[in-house]
Amino acid sequence: MNARRCDIAILGGGLAGGLIALALARYRPDLSLLIVEQGSELGGNHVWSFFATDTDHEATELLAPMIEASWADYNVHFPRHSRHLQTRYSAMTSERLDAALRAALPAEAILTQQAVKGCNETEVMLADGTLVQAGGVIDTRGLREVSHFTGGWQKFVGRKFKLKAPHGLERPIVMDATVEQIDGYRFMYALPFAPDMVFLEDTYYSDSSVLDRPALEARIDAYLAARGWEVEALVSEEHGVLPVVAGGDFSAFWRDGGENTARAGSRAGLFHSLTSYSVPDAVRFALALAHHDALDGASLKAFSAKWAKGHWENQTYYRMLSALLFGGAYPEERLRVLERFYTMKPQLIERFYSGRSTSYDKFRILAGVPPIPISRALGTITGLGRQPAPLTFSGV
């Protein structure tokens, strides 16, 4: 049997695992690391975005090498109003993450095209029979267990295009909800990476996890055509189905998701319950872990379990909002919920996305004239009315 040794083995080379590796390489250069990734490249095929107000200075420094483009402001569009918000918005790419990791780590610390057969807090058995013996193991291989949650889904297809002529966008469109409303709340997302380069993502807040990729690709093509944008080449594409969590049993999720190792990223439930945003939580966890004293297997496992439980508790308010969106509001009413939210003060919106809403923010979001009937909203909150369904992957 082949064997490898390291101080920290990180399973999964995506955003969460990559940021942990970068944080450890920066603050704990004495440790030997090993990233085990099933794919041929680190980071997969993704665009991750975040607001400047999501991160502090230390976190922004860690993310900087992965940023492909950054804009001083952004727009949103709804049927009843449009808005220009002056919050810096940045986009990172898988290619930049892969390059940053290869620059920060020795070649022997990166193992791609290798599946994990089994693991515990100090050992990893690879599919080729190699046994990795580590001081500690961290599993970041994505969300595996959702059956203990209730809620809905955020699903999307994103495509990056090189155009035949400049598109004319000066800043990102974070939400364009003037598009036809289909399958729940739908919006188009546009990032102008260069004057002739645009990333378009067709996104849905849906009750179903079924993703009809050809249909979404056709709708993206229609969006291009409606704006007179002619495509020279399709540069890249991605798709995803993410949970929007309204409630559930966290203890059961943790138990059934694998208690034998430390966990991070979506595998630990570290994402915003309503927006499914993962960057702020991924970078906070990575930095906290890098500054943690004890990094042996048992200590890592205890640290990640405590962190994840604390995050679940801190997300209680956002899960309630998810419940209102998927239980209190019918699919055709979700547009009004988001449209109203984007009339609020910019600072409230910023704190919402970062997961740091104040008590007043929470009151303000629910106060005033609601976009759904009060009786139905109260029924959802009290558990006596319409409730979100248990989450089950039904196909992609």
mmCIF file of C-alpha atoms in Angstrom:
data_model
loop_
_atom_site.group_PDB
_atom_site.id
_atom_site.type_symbol
_atom_site.label_atom_id
_atom_site.label_comp_id
_atom_site.label_asym_id
_atom_site.label_seq_id
_atom_site.Cartn_x
_atom_site.Cartn_y
_atom_site.Cartn_z
ATOM 1 C CA MET A 1 0.000 0.000 0.000
ATOM 2 C CA ASN A 2 1.312 3.436 -0.933
ATOM 3 C CA ALA A 3 1.383 6.001 1.871
ATOM 4 C CA ARG A 4 1.718 9.767 2.115
ATOM 5 C CA ARG A 5 2.138 11.964 5.160
ATOM 6 C CA CYS A 6 1.236 15.580 5.832
ATOM 7 C CA ASP A 7 0.193 17.829 8.691
ATOM 8 C CA ILE A 8 -3.165 18.861 7.194
ATOM 9 C CA ALA A 9 -5.086 17.025 4.461
ATOM 10 C CA ILE A 10 -7.804 19.109 2.769
ATOM 11 C CA LEU A 11 -10.402 17.115 0.857
ATOM 12 C CA GLY A 12 -11.779 19.172 -2.010
ATOM 13 C CA GLY A 13 -10.018 21.927 -3.909
ATOM 14 C CA GLY A 14 -12.984 24.264 -4.322
ATOM 15 C CA LEU A 15 -13.557 27.659 -2.721
ATOM 16 C CA ALA A 16 -13.709 26.500 0.910
ATOM 17 C CA GLY A 17 -10.778 24.092 0.675
ATOM 18 C CA GLY A 18 -8.729 26.494 -1.409
ATOM 19 C CA LEU A 19 -9.170 29.379 1.025
ATOM 20 C CA ILE A 20 -8.230 27.157 3.966
ATOM 21 C CA ALA A 21 -5.055 26.141 2.135
ATOM 22 C CA LEU A 22 -4.181 29.752 1.305
ATOM 23 C CA ALA A 23 -4.815 30.902 4.877
ATOM 24 C CA LEU A 24 -2.692 28.087 6.335
ATOM 25 C CA ALA A 25 0.087 28.726 3.807
ATOM 26 C CA ARG A 26 0.145 32.387 4.843
ATOM 27 C CA TYR A 27 -0.141 32.076 8.612
ATOM 28 C CA ARG A 28 1.171 28.554 9.263
ATOM 29 C CA PRO A 29 3.994 28.001 6.762
ATOM 30 C CA ASP A 30 5.478 25.422 9.142
ATOM 31 C CA LEU A 31 2.685 22.987 8.268
ATOM 32 C CA SER A 32 2.806 20.602 5.334
ATOM 33 C CA LEU A 33 -0.467 20.565 3.390
ATOM 34 C CA LEU A 34 -2.112 18.242 0.910
ATOM 35 C CA ILE A 35 -5.155 19.198 -1.188
ATOM 36 C CA VAL A 36 -6.995 16.215 -2.668
ATOM 37 C CA GLU A 37 -9.222 17.177 -5.608
ATOM 38 C CA GLN A 38 -11.278 14.826 -7.764
ATOM 39 C CA GLY A 39 -11.225 17.151 -10.781
ATOM 40 C CA SER A 40 -8.329 17.954 -13.063
ATOM 41 C CA GLU A 41 -8.175 21.593 -11.928
ATOM 42 C CA LEU A 42 -8.625 23.284 -8.565
ATOM 43 C CA GLY A 43 -11.757 25.357 -8.098
ATOM 44 C CA GLY A 44 -13.865 23.568 -10.683
ATOM 45 C CA ASN A 45 -15.632 25.951 -13.066
ATOM 46 C CA HIS A 46 -17.159 28.830 -11.137
ATOM 47 C CA VAL A 47 -17.544 32.559 -10.731
ATOM 48 C CA TRP A 48 -17.852 33.677 -7.088
ATOM 49 C CA SER A 49 -18.807 37.240 -6.228
ATOM 50 C CA PHE A 50 -18.864 39.311 -3.070
ATOM 51 C CA PHE A 51 -19.481 42.850 -1.851
ATOM 52 C CA ALA A 52 -16.658 44.857 -0.294
ATOM 53 C CA THR A 53 -18.726 45.138 2.875
ATOM 54 C CA ASP A 54 -18.840 41.321 3.202
ATOM 55 C CA THR A 55 -15.197 41.124 4.277
ATOM 56 C CA ASP A 56 -12.712 42.903 6.534
ATOM 57 C CA HIS A 57 -9.196 43.936 5.490
ATOM 58 C CA GLU A 58 -7.562 40.613 6.334
ATOM 59 C CA ALA A 59 -10.165 38.638 4.406
ATOM 60 C CA THR A 60 -9.994 40.975 1.409
ATOM 61 C CA GLU A 61 -6.212 40.501 1.264
ATOM 62 C CA LEU A 62 -6.626 36.726 1.225
ATOM 63 C CA LEU A 63 -9.209 36.919 -1.584
ATOM 64 C CA ALA A 64 -7.290 39.462 -3.692
ATOM 65 C CA PRO A 65 -5.319 36.998 -5.882
ATOM 66 C CA MET A 66 -8.573 35.327 -7.018
ATOM 67 C CA ILE A 67 -10.313 38.543 -8.132
ATOM 68 C CA GLU A 68 -10.647 38.809 -11.907
ATOM 69 C CA ALA A 69 -12.708 42.005 -11.941
ATOM 70 C CA SER A 70 -13.950 44.596 -9.466
ATOM 71 C CA TRP A 71 -16.457 47.426 -9.869
ATOM 72 C CA ALA A 72 -17.160 50.459 -7.693
ATOM 73 C CA ASP A 73 -20.944 50.043 -7.895
ATOM 74 C CA TYR A 74 -23.774 47.968 -9.352
ATOM 75 C CA ASN A 75 -27.368 48.141 -10.607
ATOM 76 C CA VAL A 76 -30.585 46.250 -9.942
ATOM 77 C CA HIS A 77 -33.706 46.343 -12.120
ATOM 78 C CA PHE A 78 -37.294 45.478 -11.221
ATOM 79 C CA PRO A 79 -40.579 46.079 -13.046
ATOM 80 C CA ARG A 80 -41.445 49.017 -10.765
ATOM 81 C CA HIS A 81 -38.021 50.539 -10.175
ATOM 82 C CA SER A 82 -34.308 50.396 -10.920
ATOM 83 C CA ARG A 83 -31.547 51.355 -8.554
ATOM 84 C CA HIS A 84 -27.850 52.244 -8.647
ATOM 85 C CA LEU A 85 -26.033 51.174 -5.467
ATOM 86 C CA GLN A 86 -22.545 52.376 -4.630
ATOM 87 C CA THR A 87 -21.091 49.293 -2.979
ATOM 88 C CA ARG A 88 -17.944 47.772 -4.490
ATOM 89 C CA TYR A 89 -18.581 44.396 -6.063
ATOM 90 C CA SER A 90 -15.880 41.890 -7.023
ATOM 91 C CA ALA A 91 -15.863 38.632 -8.958
ATOM 92 C CA MET A 92 -13.433 35.745 -8.533
ATOM 93 C CA THR A 93 -12.905 32.849 -10.912
ATOM 94 C CA SER A 94 -11.838 29.228 -10.634
ATOM 95 C CA GLU A 95 -8.869 29.892 -12.897
ATOM 96 C CA ARG A 96 -7.563 32.548 -10.504
ATOM 97 C CA LEU A 97 -8.085 30.246 -7.513
ATOM 98 C CA ASP A 98 -6.175 27.445 -9.227
ATOM 99 C CA ALA A 99 -3.298 29.808 -10.078
ATOM 100 C CA ALA A 100 -3.183 31.282 -6.559
ATOM 101 C CA LEU A 101 -2.993 27.840 -4.950
ATOM 102 C CA ARG A 102 -0.266 26.635 -7.300
ATOM 103 C CA ALA A 103 1.725 29.801 -6.579
ATOM 104 C CA ALA A 104 1.340 29.486 -2.802
ATOM 105 C CA LEU A 105 1.900 25.726 -2.409
ATOM 106 C CA PRO A 106 4.622 23.327 -3.507
ATOM 107 C CA ALA A 107 3.641 21.009 -6.349
ATOM 108 C CA GLU A 108 3.613 17.969 -4.072
ATOM 109 C CA ALA A 109 0.899 19.610 -1.923
ATOM 110 C CA ILE A 110 -1.668 19.394 -4.743
ATOM 111 C CA LEU A 111 -3.167 16.070 -5.788
ATOM 112 C CA THR A 112 -5.766 16.277 -8.585
ATOM 113 C CA GLN A 113 -7.833 13.646 -10.397
ATOM 114 C CA GLN A 114 -7.978 11.589 -7.240
ATOM 115 C CA ALA A 115 -11.194 10.472 -5.539
ATOM 116 C CA VAL A 116 -11.547 9.835 -1.817
ATOM 117 C CA LYS A 117 -12.697 6.364 -0.854
ATOM 118 C CA GLY A 118 -12.931 6.962 2.897
ATOM 119 C CA CYS A 119 -11.602 9.185 5.666
ATOM 120 C CA ASN A 120 -11.479 9.871 9.373
ATOM 121 C CA GLU A 121 -9.937 12.643 11.452
ATOM 122 C CA THR A 122 -6.323 11.609 10.693
ATOM 123 C CA GLU A 123 -6.426 9.309 7.649
ATOM 124 C CA VAL A 124 -7.663 9.399 4.055
ATOM 125 C CA MET A 125 -7.957 6.371 1.807
ATOM 126 C CA LEU A 126 -7.756 7.338 -1.855
ATOM 127 C CA ALA A 127 -9.409 5.464 -4.692
ATOM 128 C CA ASP A 128 -6.040 4.301 -6.038
ATOM 129 C CA GLY A 129 -5.212 2.631 -2.721
ATOM 130 C CA THR A 130 -2.953 5.361 -1.351
ATOM 131 C CA LEU A 131 -3.268 5.960 2.398
ATOM 132 C CA VAL A 132 -2.774 9.570 3.468
ATOM 133 C CA GLN A 133 -1.750 9.881 7.101
ATOM 134 C CA ALA A 134 -2.264 13.393 8.438
ATOM 135 C CA GLY A 135 -2.152 15.294 11.670
ATOM 136 C CA GLY A 136 -5.673 16.437 10.792
ATOM 137 C CA VAL A 137 -8.210 16.074 7.964
ATOM 138 C CA ILE A 138 -10.704 18.710 6.769
ATOM 139 C CA ASP A 139 -13.516 17.660 4.420
ATOM 140 C CA THR A 140 -14.718 20.442 2.099
ATOM 141 C CA ARG A 141 -16.148 18.318 -0.745
ATOM 142 C CA GLY A 142 -19.484 20.095 -1.003
ATOM 143 C CA LEU A 143 -22.956 19.615 0.426
ATOM 144 C CA ARG A 144 -23.905 15.950 0.607
ATOM 145 C CA GLU A 145 -26.940 15.768 2.880
ATOM 146 C CA VAL A 146 -29.988 18.070 2.541
ATOM 147 C CA SER A 147 -32.850 15.810 3.601
ATOM 148 C CA HIS A 148 -32.875 17.263 7.116
ATOM 149 C CA PHE A 149 -33.568 20.764 5.775
ATOM 150 C CA THR A 150 -36.716 22.479 4.551
ATOM 151 C CA GLY A 151 -36.849 25.338 2.078
ATOM 152 C CA GLY A 152 -36.379 25.778 -1.645
ATOM 153 C CA TRP A 153 -33.699 26.077 -4.274
ATOM 154 C CA GLN A 154 -31.590 28.668 -6.000
ATOM 155 C CA LYS A 155 -30.617 27.235 -9.365
ATOM 156 C CA PHE A 156 -28.792 28.765 -12.289
ATOM 157 C CA VAL A 157 -26.935 28.454 -15.554
ATOM 158 C CA GLY A 158 -24.111 30.912 -16.169
ATOM 159 C CA ARG A 159 -22.334 31.549 -19.477
ATOM 160 C CA LYS A 160 -19.398 33.811 -20.283
ATOM 161 C CA PHE A 161 -19.321 35.285 -23.782
ATOM 162 C CA LYS A 162 -16.890 37.192 -25.946
ATOM 163 C CA LEU A 163 -18.975 39.567 -28.036
ATOM 164 C CA LYS A 164 -18.425 40.917 -31.528
ATOM 165 C CA ALA A 165 -18.786 44.501 -30.251
ATOM 166 C CA PRO A 166 -18.720 46.275 -26.852
ATOM 167 C CA HIS A 167 -21.777 45.598 -24.685
ATOM 168 C CA GLY A 168 -21.924 49.076 -23.131
ATOM 169 C CA LEU A 169 -22.404 47.918 -19.533
ATOM 170 C CA GLU A 170 -20.559 50.185 -17.118
ATOM 171 C CA ARG A 171 -21.182 48.099 -14.016
ATOM 172 C CA PRO A 172 -22.670 44.728 -12.969
ATOM 173 C CA ILE A 173 -26.387 44.064 -12.939
ATOM 174 C CA VAL A 174 -26.755 42.004 -9.780
ATOM 175 C CA MET A 175 -30.461 41.453 -10.390
ATOM 176 C CA ASP A 176 -32.462 42.110 -13.540
ATOM 177 C CA ALA A 177 -35.940 40.948 -12.593
ATOM 178 C CA THR A 178 -37.599 42.628 -15.554
ATOM 179 C CA VAL A 179 -37.293 39.289 -17.352
ATOM 180 C CA GLU A 180 -40.276 36.969 -17.644
ATOM 181 C CA GLN A 181 -41.066 35.376 -14.276
ATOM 182 C CA ILE A 182 -40.870 31.590 -14.642
ATOM 183 C CA ASP A 183 -40.543 28.796 -12.070
ATOM 184 C CA GLY A 184 -40.698 31.080 -9.043
ATOM 185 C CA TYR A 185 -38.639 34.248 -8.764
ATOM 186 C CA ARG A 186 -36.362 34.669 -11.781
ATOM 187 C CA PHE A 187 -33.656 37.212 -12.524
ATOM 188 C CA MET A 188 -30.725 37.694 -14.889
ATOM 189 C CA TYR A 189 -27.262 38.491 -13.527
ATOM 190 C CA ALA A 190 -24.665 40.262 -15.702
ATOM 191 C CA LEU A 191 -20.954 40.859 -15.095
ATOM 192 C CA PRO A 192 -19.036 42.999 -17.624
ATOM 193 C CA PHE A 193 -15.573 41.417 -17.331
ATOM 194 C CA ALA A 194 -14.268 43.475 -20.281
ATOM 195 C CA PRO A 195 -15.801 45.867 -22.843
ATOM 196 C CA ASP A 196 -16.520 42.892 -25.119
ATOM 197 C CA MET A 197 -16.768 40.168 -22.461
ATOM 198 C CA VAL A 198 -19.905 39.503 -20.387
ATOM 199 C CA PHE A 199 -20.971 36.796 -17.977
ATOM 200 C CA LEU A 200 -24.726 36.142 -17.886
ATOM 201 C CA GLU A 201 -26.460 33.958 -15.341
ATOM 202 C CA ASP A 202 -30.134 32.984 -15.437
ATOM 203 C CA THR A 203 -31.176 32.399 -11.809
ATOM 204 C CA TYR A 204 -34.335 31.083 -10.126
ATOM 205 C CA TYR A 205 -35.698 30.854 -6.585
ATOM 206 C CA SER A 206 -37.719 27.710 -7.203
ATOM 207 C CA ASP A 207 -39.581 25.022 -5.299
ATOM 208 C CA SER A 208 -37.966 22.392 -7.523
ATOM 209 C CA SER A 209 -34.326 21.344 -7.836
ATOM 210 C CA VAL A 210 -34.848 20.221 -11.448
ATOM 211 C CA LEU A 211 -32.561 22.251 -13.710
ATOM 212 C CA ASP A 212 -33.511 22.349 -17.392
ATOM 213 C CA ARG A 213 -30.171 23.505 -18.766
ATOM 214 C CA PRO A 214 -31.197 23.747 -22.456
ATOM 215 C CA ALA A 215 -34.180 25.926 -21.537
ATOM 216 C CA LEU A 216 -32.045 28.284 -19.437
ATOM 217 C CA GLU A 217 -29.371 28.459 -22.126
ATOM 218 C CA ALA A 218 -32.076 29.444 -24.629
ATOM 219 C CA ARG A 219 -33.323 32.182 -22.282
ATOM 220 C CA ILE A 220 -29.789 33.544 -21.939
ATOM 221 C CA ASP A 221 -29.544 33.596 -25.746
ATOM 222 C CA ALA A 222 -32.838 35.507 -25.874
ATOM 223 C CA TYR A 223 -31.496 38.033 -23.330
ATOM 224 C CA LEU A 224 -28.423 38.558 -25.523
ATOM 225 C CA ALA A 225 -30.550 39.022 -28.625
ATOM 226 C CA ALA A 226 -32.916 41.477 -26.938
ATOM 227 C CA ARG A 227 -29.935 43.738 -26.185
ATOM 228 C CA GLY A 228 -28.425 43.383 -29.621
ATOM 229 C CA TRP A 229 -25.334 41.598 -28.311
ATOM 230 C CA GLU A 230 -23.831 39.317 -30.951
ATOM 231 C CA VAL A 231 -21.665 36.461 -29.718
ATOM 232 C CA GLU A 232 -18.233 35.804 -31.130
ATOM 233 C CA ALA A 233 -17.473 32.886 -28.812
ATOM 234 C CA LEU A 234 -18.754 31.059 -25.746
ATOM 235 C CA VAL A 235 -15.831 31.257 -23.301
ATOM 236 C CA SER A 236 -17.109 29.166 -20.382
ATOM 237 C CA GLU A 237 -20.280 27.944 -18.705
ATOM 238 C CA GLU A 238 -21.384 26.661 -15.332
ATOM 239 C CA HIS A 239 -24.544 25.557 -13.580
ATOM 240 C CA GLY A 240 -25.650 24.843 -10.036
ATOM 241 C CA VAL A 241 -28.498 23.972 -7.704
ATOM 242 C CA LEU A 242 -28.092 25.408 -4.199
ATOM 243 C CA PRO A 243 -30.340 24.980 -1.156
ATOM 244 C CA VAL A 244 -32.210 27.934 0.303
ATOM 245 C CA VAL A 245 -32.682 26.752 3.877
ATOM 246 C CA ALA A 246 -35.829 27.635 5.815
ATOM 247 C CA GLY A 247 -35.491 25.213 8.723
ATOM 248 C CA GLY A 248 -34.437 21.779 9.755
ATOM 249 C CA ASP A 249 -32.589 19.584 12.204
ATOM 250 C CA PHE A 250 -28.959 20.713 12.356
ATOM 251 C CA SER A 251 -27.863 17.887 14.659
ATOM 252 C CA ALA A 252 -29.190 15.289 12.228
ATOM 253 C CA PHE A 253 -27.547 17.103 9.307
ATOM 254 C CA TRP A 254 -24.200 17.071 11.093
ATOM 255 C CA ARG A 255 -24.514 13.445 12.115
ATOM 256 C CA ASP A 256 -25.531 12.137 8.687
ATOM 257 C CA GLY A 257 -23.113 14.372 6.778
ATOM 258 C CA GLY A 258 -20.080 12.659 8.319
ATOM 259 C CA GLU A 259 -18.964 13.079 11.925
ATOM 260 C CA ASN A 260 -15.569 11.426 11.470
ATOM 261 C CA THR A 261 -13.725 14.503 10.211
ATOM 262 C CA ALA A 262 -13.635 18.264 10.457
ATOM 263 C CA ARG A 263 -15.839 19.883 7.811
ATOM 264 C CA ALA A 264 -15.933 23.251 6.068
ATOM 265 C CA GLY A 265 -17.780 25.079 3.309
ATOM 266 C CA SER A 266 -21.236 23.934 2.274
ATOM 267 C CA ARG A 267 -20.456 20.462 3.675
ATOM 268 C CA ALA A 268 -20.573 22.153 7.094
ATOM 269 C CA GLY A 269 -23.616 24.269 6.196
ATOM 270 C CA LEU A 270 -21.504 27.428 5.999
ATOM 271 C CA PHE A 271 -23.515 29.562 3.600
ATOM 272 C CA HIS A 272 -26.160 32.280 3.821
ATOM 273 C CA SER A 273 -29.494 30.537 4.357
ATOM 274 C CA LEU A 274 -31.434 32.841 2.027
ATOM 275 C CA THR A 275 -28.972 34.034 -0.620
ATOM 276 C CA SER A 276 -26.834 30.841 -0.670
ATOM 277 C CA TYR A 277 -23.778 33.166 -0.732
ATOM 278 C CA SER A 278 -20.692 31.275 0.428
ATOM 279 C CA VAL A 279 -17.695 33.638 0.058
ATOM 280 C CA PRO A 280 -18.044 35.575 3.359
ATOM 281 C CA ASP A 281 -18.434 32.409 5.433
ATOM 282 C CA ALA A 282 -15.704 30.534 3.576
ATOM 283 C CA VAL A 283 -13.090 33.222 4.136
ATOM 284 C CA ARG A 284 -14.078 33.847 7.770
ATOM 285 C CA PHE A 285 -13.778 30.168 8.575
ATOM 286 C CA ALA A 286 -10.457 29.815 6.759
ATOM 287 C CA LEU A 287 -8.896 32.697 8.674
ATOM 288 C CA ALA A 288 -10.300 31.569 12.020
ATOM 289 C CA LEU A 289 -8.923 28.079 11.420
ATOM 290 C CA ALA A 290 -5.492 29.407 10.452
ATOM 291 C CA HIS A 291 -5.330 31.386 13.702
ATOM 292 C CA HIS A 292 -6.518 28.459 15.829
ATOM 293 C CA ASP A 293 -3.863 27.013 18.134
ATOM 294 C CA ALA A 294 -4.588 23.280 17.944
ATOM 295 C CA LEU A 295 -4.768 21.786 14.444
ATOM 296 C CA ASP A 296 -4.685 18.069 15.184
ATOM 297 C CA GLY A 297 -7.523 15.890 13.920
ATOM 298 C CA ALA A 298 -9.602 15.859 17.114
ATOM 299 C CA SER A 299 -9.191 19.610 17.672
ATOM 300 C CA LEU A 300 -10.071 20.414 14.060
ATOM 301 C CA LYS A 301 -13.183 18.268 14.282
ATOM 302 C CA ALA A 302 -14.318 19.970 17.489
ATOM 303 C CA PHE A 303 -13.516 23.424 16.123
ATOM 304 C CA SER A 304 -15.487 22.930 12.910
ATOM 305 C CA ALA A 305 -18.479 21.409 14.706
ATOM 306 C CA LYS A 306 -18.649 24.333 17.139
ATOM 307 C CA TRP A 307 -18.224 26.894 14.355
ATOM 308 C CA ALA A 308 -20.914 25.289 12.187
ATOM 309 C CA LYS A 309 -23.387 25.091 15.080
ATOM 310 C CA GLY A 310 -22.760 28.753 15.889
ATOM 311 C CA HIS A 311 -23.336 29.682 12.261
ATOM 312 C CA TRP A 312 -26.616 27.727 12.207
ATOM 313 C CA GLU A 313 -27.800 29.621 15.278
ATOM 314 C CA ASN A 314 -26.738 32.985 13.815
ATOM 315 C CA GLN A 315 -28.719 32.234 10.650
ATOM 316 C CA THR A 316 -32.046 31.834 12.486
ATOM 317 C CA TYR A 317 -33.451 35.133 11.189
ATOM 318 C CA TYR A 318 -32.456 34.427 7.586
ATOM 319 C CA ARG A 319 -34.058 30.984 7.761
ATOM 320 C CA MET A 320 -37.254 32.673 8.869
ATOM 321 C CA LEU A 321 -37.076 34.929 5.793
ATOM 322 C CA SER A 322 -36.511 31.831 3.635
ATOM 323 C CA ALA A 323 -39.591 30.276 5.213
ATOM 324 C CA LEU A 324 -41.609 33.381 4.347
ATOM 325 C CA LEU A 325 -40.302 33.298 0.763
ATOM 326 C CA PHE A 326 -41.037 29.594 0.192
ATOM 327 C CA GLY A 327 -43.914 29.081 2.613
ATOM 328 C CA GLY A 328 -45.623 32.434 3.110
ATOM 329 C CA ALA A 329 -45.250 33.610 -0.486
ATOM 330 C CA TYR A 330 -46.555 31.776 -3.514
ATOM 331 C CA PRO A 331 -44.067 31.549 -6.405
ATOM 332 C CA GLU A 332 -45.681 34.413 -8.306
ATOM 333 C CA GLU A 333 -45.408 36.669 -5.211
ATOM 334 C CA ARG A 334 -41.650 36.293 -4.689
ATOM 335 C CA LEU A 335 -40.831 39.070 -7.133
ATOM 336 C CA ARG A 336 -42.661 41.594 -4.944
ATOM 337 C CA VAL A 337 -40.725 40.441 -1.870
ATOM 338 C CA LEU A 338 -37.340 41.084 -3.495
ATOM 339 C CA GLU A 339 -38.536 44.242 -5.230
ATOM 340 C CA ARG A 340 -39.547 45.726 -1.881
ATOM 341 C CA PHE A 341 -36.282 44.690 -0.219
ATOM 342 C CA TYR A 342 -34.303 46.686 -2.761
ATOM 343 C CA THR A 343 -36.071 49.922 -1.791
ATOM 344 C CA MET A 344 -34.342 49.868 1.604
ATOM 345 C CA LYS A 345 -31.228 51.727 2.727
ATOM 346 C CA PRO A 346 -27.949 50.637 1.137
ATOM 347 C CA GLN A 347 -26.318 49.935 4.505
ATOM 348 C CA LEU A 348 -29.162 47.580 5.448
ATOM 349 C CA ILE A 349 -28.736 45.726 2.156
ATOM 350 C CA GLU A 350 -24.979 45.465 2.726
ATOM 351 C CA ARG A 351 -25.381 44.039 6.224
ATOM 352 C CA PHE A 352 -28.005 41.603 4.975
ATOM 353 C CA TYR A 353 -25.703 40.080 2.363
ATOM 354 C CA SER A 354 -22.822 39.820 4.818
ATOM 355 C CA GLY A 355 -25.084 38.017 7.311
ATOM 356 C CA ARG A 356 -24.684 40.779 9.902
ATOM 357 C CA SER A 357 -28.124 42.385 10.040
ATOM 358 C CA THR A 358 -28.759 44.517 13.123
ATOM 359 C CA SER A 359 -31.868 44.232 15.272
ATOM 360 C CA TYR A 360 -33.228 47.347 13.602
ATOM 361 C CA ASP A 361 -32.482 45.892 10.155
ATOM 362 C CA LYS A 362 -34.453 42.772 11.040
ATOM 363 C CA PHE A 363 -37.384 44.863 12.230
ATOM 364 C CA ARG A 364 -37.245 47.128 9.175
ATOM 365 C CA ILE A 365 -37.243 44.233 6.695
ATOM 366 C CA LEU A 366 -40.485 42.908 8.193
ATOM 367 C CA ALA A 367 -42.126 46.259 8.989
ATOM 368 C CA GLY A 368 -44.418 48.337 6.802
ATOM 369 C CA VAL A 369 -46.779 47.170 4.095
ATOM 370 C CA PRO A 370 -45.878 43.508 3.456
ATOM 371 C CA PRO A 371 -45.775 42.054 -0.080
ATOM 372 C CA ILE A 372 -47.689 38.968 1.148
ATOM 373 C CA PRO A 373 -50.801 38.761 3.373
ATOM 374 C CA ILE A 374 -50.040 39.178 7.085
ATOM 375 C CA SER A 375 -52.220 36.214 8.053
ATOM 376 C CA ARG A 376 -50.295 33.906 5.747
ATOM 377 C CA ALA A 377 -46.946 35.258 6.942
ATOM 378 C CA LEU A 378 -47.908 34.757 10.602
ATOM 379 C CA GLY A 379 -49.088 31.241 9.835
ATOM 380 C CA THR A 380 -45.709 30.392 8.335
ATOM 381 C CA ILE A 381 -43.746 31.946 11.222
ATOM 382 C CA THR A 382 -45.829 30.217 13.907
ATOM 383 C CA GLY A 383 -45.821 26.878 12.085
ATOM 384 C CA LEU A 384 -49.618 26.849 11.831
ATOM 385 C CA GLY A 385 -49.799 27.809 8.169
ATOM 386 C CA ARG A 386 -48.191 26.964 4.837
ATOM 387 C CA GLN A 387 -44.641 25.670 5.297
ATOM 388 C CA PRO A 388 -41.669 25.117 2.968
ATOM 389 C CA ALA A 389 -41.201 21.522 1.844
ATOM 390 C CA PRO A 390 -38.368 19.184 2.894
ATOM 391 C CA LEU A 391 -35.424 19.461 0.517
ATOM 392 C CA THR A 392 -34.865 16.615 -1.927
ATOM 393 C CA PHE A 393 -32.673 16.664 -5.007
ATOM 394 C CA SER A 394 -34.984 15.681 -7.850
ATOM 395 C CA GLY A 395 -32.637 16.017 -10.800
ATOM 396 C CA VAL A 396 -30.217 18.308 -12.594
#
